[in-house]
XYZ file of C-alpha atoms in Angstrom:
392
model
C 102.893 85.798 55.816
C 103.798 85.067 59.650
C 105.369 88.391 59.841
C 103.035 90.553 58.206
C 100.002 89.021 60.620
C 102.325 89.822 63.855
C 103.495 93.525 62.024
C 100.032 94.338 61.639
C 98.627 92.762 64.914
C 101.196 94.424 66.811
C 100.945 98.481 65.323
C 97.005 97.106 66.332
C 95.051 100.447 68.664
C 92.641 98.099 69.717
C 95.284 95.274 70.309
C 97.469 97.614 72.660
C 94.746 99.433 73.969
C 93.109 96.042 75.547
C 95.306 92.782 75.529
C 97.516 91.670 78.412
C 100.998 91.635 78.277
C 103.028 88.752 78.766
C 106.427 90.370 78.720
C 108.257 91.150 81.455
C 108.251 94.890 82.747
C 110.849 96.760 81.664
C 113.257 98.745 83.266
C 115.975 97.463 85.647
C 116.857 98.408 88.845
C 118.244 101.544 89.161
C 120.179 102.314 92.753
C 120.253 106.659 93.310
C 123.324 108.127 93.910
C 124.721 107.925 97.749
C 125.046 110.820 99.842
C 128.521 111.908 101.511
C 127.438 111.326 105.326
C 124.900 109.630 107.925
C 121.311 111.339 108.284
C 122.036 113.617 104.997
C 119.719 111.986 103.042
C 116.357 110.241 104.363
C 113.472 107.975 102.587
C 109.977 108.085 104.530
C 106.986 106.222 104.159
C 104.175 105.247 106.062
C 102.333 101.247 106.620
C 99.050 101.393 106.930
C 95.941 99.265 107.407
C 97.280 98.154 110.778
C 94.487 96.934 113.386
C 94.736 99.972 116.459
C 97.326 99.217 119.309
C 97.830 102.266 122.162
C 95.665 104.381 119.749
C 98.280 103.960 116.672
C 97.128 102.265 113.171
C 99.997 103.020 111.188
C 104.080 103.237 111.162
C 106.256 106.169 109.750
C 109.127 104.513 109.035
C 112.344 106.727 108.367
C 115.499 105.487 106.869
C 118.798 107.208 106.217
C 119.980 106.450 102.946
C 123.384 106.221 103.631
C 123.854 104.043 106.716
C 120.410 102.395 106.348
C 119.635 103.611 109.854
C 115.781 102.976 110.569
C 113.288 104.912 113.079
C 109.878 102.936 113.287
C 107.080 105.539 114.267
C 103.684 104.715 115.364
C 101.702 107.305 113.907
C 98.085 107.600 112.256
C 97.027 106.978 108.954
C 95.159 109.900 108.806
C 98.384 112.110 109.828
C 98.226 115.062 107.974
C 101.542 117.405 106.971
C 101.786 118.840 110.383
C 101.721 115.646 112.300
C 104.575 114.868 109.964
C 106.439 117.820 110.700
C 106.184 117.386 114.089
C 107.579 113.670 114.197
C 109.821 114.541 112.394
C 111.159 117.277 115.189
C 110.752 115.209 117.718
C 111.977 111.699 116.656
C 115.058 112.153 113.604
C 116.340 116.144 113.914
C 116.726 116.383 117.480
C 119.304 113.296 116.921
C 120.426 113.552 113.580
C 119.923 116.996 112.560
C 118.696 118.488 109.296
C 118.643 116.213 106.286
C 119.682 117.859 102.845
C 117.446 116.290 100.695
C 114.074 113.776 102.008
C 112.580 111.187 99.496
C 109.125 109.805 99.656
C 105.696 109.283 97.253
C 102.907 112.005 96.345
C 100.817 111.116 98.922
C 99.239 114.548 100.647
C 101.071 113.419 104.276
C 104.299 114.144 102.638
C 103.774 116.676 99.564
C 101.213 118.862 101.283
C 101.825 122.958 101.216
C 102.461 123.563 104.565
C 105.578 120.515 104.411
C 106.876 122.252 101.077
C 107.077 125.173 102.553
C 108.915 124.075 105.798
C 111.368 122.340 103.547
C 112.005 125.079 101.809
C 112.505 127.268 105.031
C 114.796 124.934 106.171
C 116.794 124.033 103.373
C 115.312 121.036 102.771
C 115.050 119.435 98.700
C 112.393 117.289 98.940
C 112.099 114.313 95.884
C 109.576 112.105 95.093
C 108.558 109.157 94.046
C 107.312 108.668 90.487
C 103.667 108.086 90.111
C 102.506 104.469 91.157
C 106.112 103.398 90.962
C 107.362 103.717 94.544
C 110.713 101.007 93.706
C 112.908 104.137 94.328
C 115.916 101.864 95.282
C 114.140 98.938 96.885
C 115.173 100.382 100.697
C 111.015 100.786 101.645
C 110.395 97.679 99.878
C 112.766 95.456 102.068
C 112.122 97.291 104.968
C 108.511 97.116 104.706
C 108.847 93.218 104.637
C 111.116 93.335 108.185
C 108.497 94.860 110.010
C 105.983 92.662 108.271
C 107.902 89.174 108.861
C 109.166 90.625 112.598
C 105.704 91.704 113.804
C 103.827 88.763 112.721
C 106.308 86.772 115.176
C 105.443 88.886 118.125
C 101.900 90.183 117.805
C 99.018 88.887 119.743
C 95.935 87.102 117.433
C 94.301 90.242 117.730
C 97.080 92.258 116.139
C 97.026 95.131 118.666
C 100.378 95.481 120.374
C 102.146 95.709 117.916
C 103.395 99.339 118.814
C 105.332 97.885 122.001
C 107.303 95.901 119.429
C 108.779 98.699 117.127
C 111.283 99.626 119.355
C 113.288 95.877 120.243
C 112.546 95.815 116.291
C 113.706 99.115 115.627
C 117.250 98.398 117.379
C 117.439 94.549 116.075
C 117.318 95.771 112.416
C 119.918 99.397 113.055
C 122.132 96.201 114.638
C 122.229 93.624 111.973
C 124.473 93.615 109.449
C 123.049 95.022 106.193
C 123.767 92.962 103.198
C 124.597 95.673 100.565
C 127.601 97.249 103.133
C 128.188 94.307 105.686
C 128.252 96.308 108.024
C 125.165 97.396 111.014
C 123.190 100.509 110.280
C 124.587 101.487 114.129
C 128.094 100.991 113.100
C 127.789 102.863 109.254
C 126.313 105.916 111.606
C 128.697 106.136 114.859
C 131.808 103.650 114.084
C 130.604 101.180 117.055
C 127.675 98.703 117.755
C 125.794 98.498 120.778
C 126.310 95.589 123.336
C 123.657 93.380 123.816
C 124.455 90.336 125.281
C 121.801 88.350 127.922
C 124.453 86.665 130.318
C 123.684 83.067 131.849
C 121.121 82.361 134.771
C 122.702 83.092 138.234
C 121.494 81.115 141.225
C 120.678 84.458 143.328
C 118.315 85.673 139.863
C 114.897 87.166 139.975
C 113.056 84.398 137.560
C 110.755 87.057 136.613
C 113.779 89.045 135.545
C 115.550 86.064 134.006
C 112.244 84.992 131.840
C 111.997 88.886 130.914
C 115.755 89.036 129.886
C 115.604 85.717 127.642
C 112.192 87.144 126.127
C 114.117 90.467 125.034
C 117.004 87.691 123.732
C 114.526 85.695 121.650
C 112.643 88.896 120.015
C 116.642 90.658 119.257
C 117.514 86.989 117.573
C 114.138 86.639 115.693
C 114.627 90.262 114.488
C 117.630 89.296 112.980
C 116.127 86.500 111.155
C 113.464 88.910 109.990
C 116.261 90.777 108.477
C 118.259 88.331 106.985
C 114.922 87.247 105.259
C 114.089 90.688 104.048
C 117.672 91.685 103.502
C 118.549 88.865 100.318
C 119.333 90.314 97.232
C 116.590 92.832 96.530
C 118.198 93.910 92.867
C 118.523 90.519 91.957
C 115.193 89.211 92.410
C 113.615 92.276 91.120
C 116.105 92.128 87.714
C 114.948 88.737 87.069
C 111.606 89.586 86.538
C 112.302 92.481 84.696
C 114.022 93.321 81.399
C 115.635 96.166 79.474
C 113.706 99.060 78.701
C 112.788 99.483 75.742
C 114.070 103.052 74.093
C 111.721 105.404 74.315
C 112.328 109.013 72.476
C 111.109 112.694 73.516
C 108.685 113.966 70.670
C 107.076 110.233 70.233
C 104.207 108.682 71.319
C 103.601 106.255 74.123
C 100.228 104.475 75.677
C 99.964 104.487 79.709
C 99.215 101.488 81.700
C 95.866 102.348 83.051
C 96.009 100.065 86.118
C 96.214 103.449 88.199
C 93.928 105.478 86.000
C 90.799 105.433 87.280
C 87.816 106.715 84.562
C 83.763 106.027 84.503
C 83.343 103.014 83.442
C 81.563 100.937 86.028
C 83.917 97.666 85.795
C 87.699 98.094 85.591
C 88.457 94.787 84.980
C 86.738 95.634 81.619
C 88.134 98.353 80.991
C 91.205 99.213 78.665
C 94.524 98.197 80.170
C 96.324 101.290 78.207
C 95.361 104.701 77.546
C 96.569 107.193 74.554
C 99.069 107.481 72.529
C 100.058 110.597 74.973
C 103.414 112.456 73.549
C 106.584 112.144 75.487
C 107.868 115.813 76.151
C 111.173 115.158 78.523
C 113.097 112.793 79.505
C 113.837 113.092 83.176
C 115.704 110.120 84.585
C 117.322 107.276 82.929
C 113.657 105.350 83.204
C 111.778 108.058 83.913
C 109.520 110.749 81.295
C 107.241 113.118 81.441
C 103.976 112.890 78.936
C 101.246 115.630 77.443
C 97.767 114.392 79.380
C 95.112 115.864 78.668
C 93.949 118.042 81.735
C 91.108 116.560 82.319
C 92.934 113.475 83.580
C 94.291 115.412 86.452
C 96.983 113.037 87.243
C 101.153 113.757 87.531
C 102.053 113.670 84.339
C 105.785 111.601 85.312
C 105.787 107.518 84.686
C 108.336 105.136 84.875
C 109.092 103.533 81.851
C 107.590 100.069 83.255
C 104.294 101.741 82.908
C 104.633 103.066 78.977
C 104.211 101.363 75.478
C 105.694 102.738 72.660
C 103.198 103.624 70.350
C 104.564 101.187 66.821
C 104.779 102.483 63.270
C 101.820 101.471 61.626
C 102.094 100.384 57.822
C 98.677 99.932 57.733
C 97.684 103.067 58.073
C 95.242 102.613 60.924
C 95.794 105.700 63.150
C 92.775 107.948 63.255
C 93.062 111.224 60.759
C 91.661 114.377 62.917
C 88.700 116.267 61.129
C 88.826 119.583 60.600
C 87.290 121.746 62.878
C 84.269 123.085 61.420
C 83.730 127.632 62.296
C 80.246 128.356 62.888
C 78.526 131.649 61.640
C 79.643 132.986 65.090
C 83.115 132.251 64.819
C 83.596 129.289 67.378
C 84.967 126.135 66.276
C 82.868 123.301 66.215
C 83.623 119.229 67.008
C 81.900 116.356 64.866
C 80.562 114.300 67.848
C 80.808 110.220 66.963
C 79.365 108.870 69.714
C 77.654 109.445 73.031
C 79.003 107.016 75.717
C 77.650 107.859 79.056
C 75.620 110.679 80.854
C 75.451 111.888 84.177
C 73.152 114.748 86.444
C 75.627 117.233 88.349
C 73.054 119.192 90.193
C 70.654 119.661 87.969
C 72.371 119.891 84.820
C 73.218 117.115 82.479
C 76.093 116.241 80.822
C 77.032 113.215 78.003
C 80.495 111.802 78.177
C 81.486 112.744 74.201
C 83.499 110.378 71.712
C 84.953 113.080 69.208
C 84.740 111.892 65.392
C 88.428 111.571 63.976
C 89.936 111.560 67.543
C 91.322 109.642 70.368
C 90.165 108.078 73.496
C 92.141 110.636 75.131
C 90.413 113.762 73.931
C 87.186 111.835 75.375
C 85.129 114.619 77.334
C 82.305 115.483 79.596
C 80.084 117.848 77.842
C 76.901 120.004 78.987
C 73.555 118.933 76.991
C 73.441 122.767 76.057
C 76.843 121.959 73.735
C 75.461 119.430 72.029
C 72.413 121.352 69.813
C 73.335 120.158 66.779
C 73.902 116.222 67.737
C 70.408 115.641 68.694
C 70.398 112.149 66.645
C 73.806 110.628 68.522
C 71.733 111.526 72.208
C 68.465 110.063 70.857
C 70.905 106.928 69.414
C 73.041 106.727 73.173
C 69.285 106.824 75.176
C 67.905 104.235 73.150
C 70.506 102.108 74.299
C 70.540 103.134 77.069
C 67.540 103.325 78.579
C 68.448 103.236 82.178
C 71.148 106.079 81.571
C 70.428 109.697 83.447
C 68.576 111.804 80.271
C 66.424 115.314 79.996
């Protein structure tokens, strides 16, 4: 008995569609492959929501994948493509040179036309991130929490010089020891490290020097604390609140977390927590696949596996059966409309947001009152519950 309640409960649309899950997420860890040299490969990413300091409110941060070299940029957060280009000129080619491939998310700053097409001028095979999963190897994540633990340190209760900062922080963290190669980001790049020693107080000193030298002493030490803190073992921690995928096939069907779906509903704390089943079409990483969505979801159609739930076999029989289309006199096919859900006035035309009869959540769509001629009972039905909605 036990098992047939759990079989049927779990193969439940409505279960899946709207319960929490108490499982861990799958999908471990998965570090990309290295590059050969220094500056050859390069992960960017941008921190934002910073209070303004010297007219910055956000930080381009650009790593080298290889020797974990970091440049901290103070940028905007409204940088657009160009901007972007141009700091990258100015502070990582004109001492590195050209990378051969850059990494970063789908945000317009980074995956804008005009970028593309420098890339591709240049040479350049830009990757990114997959949607709403940015944990490409951990290296933002960790770095993200340096500046974060080093800045709060060092920033005045008003958070606004924080740009003078970056660069003592920018040199502590290229000068500690990094803990997957134990060696400094300086010494993975050139084969040395910098000095930086502050000698002992002489009797002839400048105390104004002296106090300034011991300041730059204490910010280089609490830097390095900053990255030891930041720097303990990323995989680890992030493994042990993960698990195994679970094996997903191309040609079967899997929901999507909708935490990063948006849709109409007004609350989306109410709304369902998965969307579909959607149809896997290729498999394009080891945790990585690439679903059907409808079009009107307008979203990149790539998820990590975290973010999908294998659609189960259901004995029951539950799944919805699609009805026929029905061909008018005119030739068009025609939809059985179940329900009416919501409405809405663009311009002056109105449109009802259509459940079809014998179909999916997913084939949900916004429809013009003008389609709808022969569903005049399911509008009169929606608007009588809906009084408030927008209507003729």
């Amino acid at each position: 008995m036990k098992k047939s309640i759990v079989k049927y409960v779990q193969a439940c649309d409505s279960c899946i569609r709207n319960k929490h899950s108490n499982q861990a997420p799958p999908g471990l860890l998965q570090p990309i492959e290295l590059p050969n040299k220094p500056w050859e490969e390069i992960t960017y990413d941008l921190i934002v929501g910073l209070q303004m300091s010297e007219g910055y409110d956000a930080i381009l941060t650009v790593v080298d994948r290889l020797s974990k070299m970091v440049h901290f940029i103070p940028t905007h957060s409204n940088a657009t493509a160009v901007d972007v280009a141009n700091l990258f000129v100015n502070f990582v080619w004109k001492l590195h040179g050209l990378p051969r491939k850059t990494i970063s998310d789908r945000g317009p700053n980074f995956n804008a036309k005009f970028l593309r097409q420098v890339y591709s001028r240049l040479g350049i095979e830009p990757h990114y991130s997959t949607a709403y999963r940015p944990q490409v190897d951990g290296q933002s994540e960790r770095l993200n929490q340096f500046i974060e633990i080093y800045l709060r340190h060092y920033i005045n209760h008003r958070q606004t010089d924080w740009v003078a900062a970056l660069p003592l922080g920018e040199f502590a963290y290229n000068n500690g020891k990094h803990a997957g190669s134990k060696h400094t980001p300086f010494f993975a790049c050139y084969g040395y490290n910098p000095d930086f020693t502050v000698g002992n107080t002489k009797e002839s000193s400048v105390p104004q020097a002296d106090e300034y030298a011991n300041h730059l002493k204490s910010i280089h030490e609490e830097a390095k604390a900053a990255l030891t803190i930041a720097n303990r073992t990323y995989s680890e921690y992030y493994n042990r609140k993960h698990c195994e995928a679970t094996k997903i096939e191309v040609g079967s069907k899997v929901f999507l977390d909708g935490s990063n779906i948006r849709t109409i509903r007004p609350s989306k704390k109410l709304d369902n927590r998965r969307f579909g089943p959607y149809k896997v079409v290729e498999q394009l990483g080891k945790y990585t696949f690439k679903l059907d969505l409808p079009k009107s979801m307008e979203v990149y159609p790539v998820f990590h596996t975290a973010l999908l739930y294998p659609k189960p076999v259901d004995d029951y029989q539950r799944d919805p059966v699609p009805v026929p289309t029905v061909v008018t006199p005119e030739g068009e096919e025609e939809y059985e409309v179940e329900r009416i859900l919501d409405s809405r006035k663009v311009g002056r035309r109105l449109k009802y947001y259509v459940s079809w009869k014998g179909y999916g959540a997913e084939e949900n769509s916004w429809e013009p009152k003008t389609h709808l001629k022969n569903a005049p009972e399911k509008i009169a039905d929606f608007h009588r519950d809906h009084p408030d909605a927008p209507g003729p």
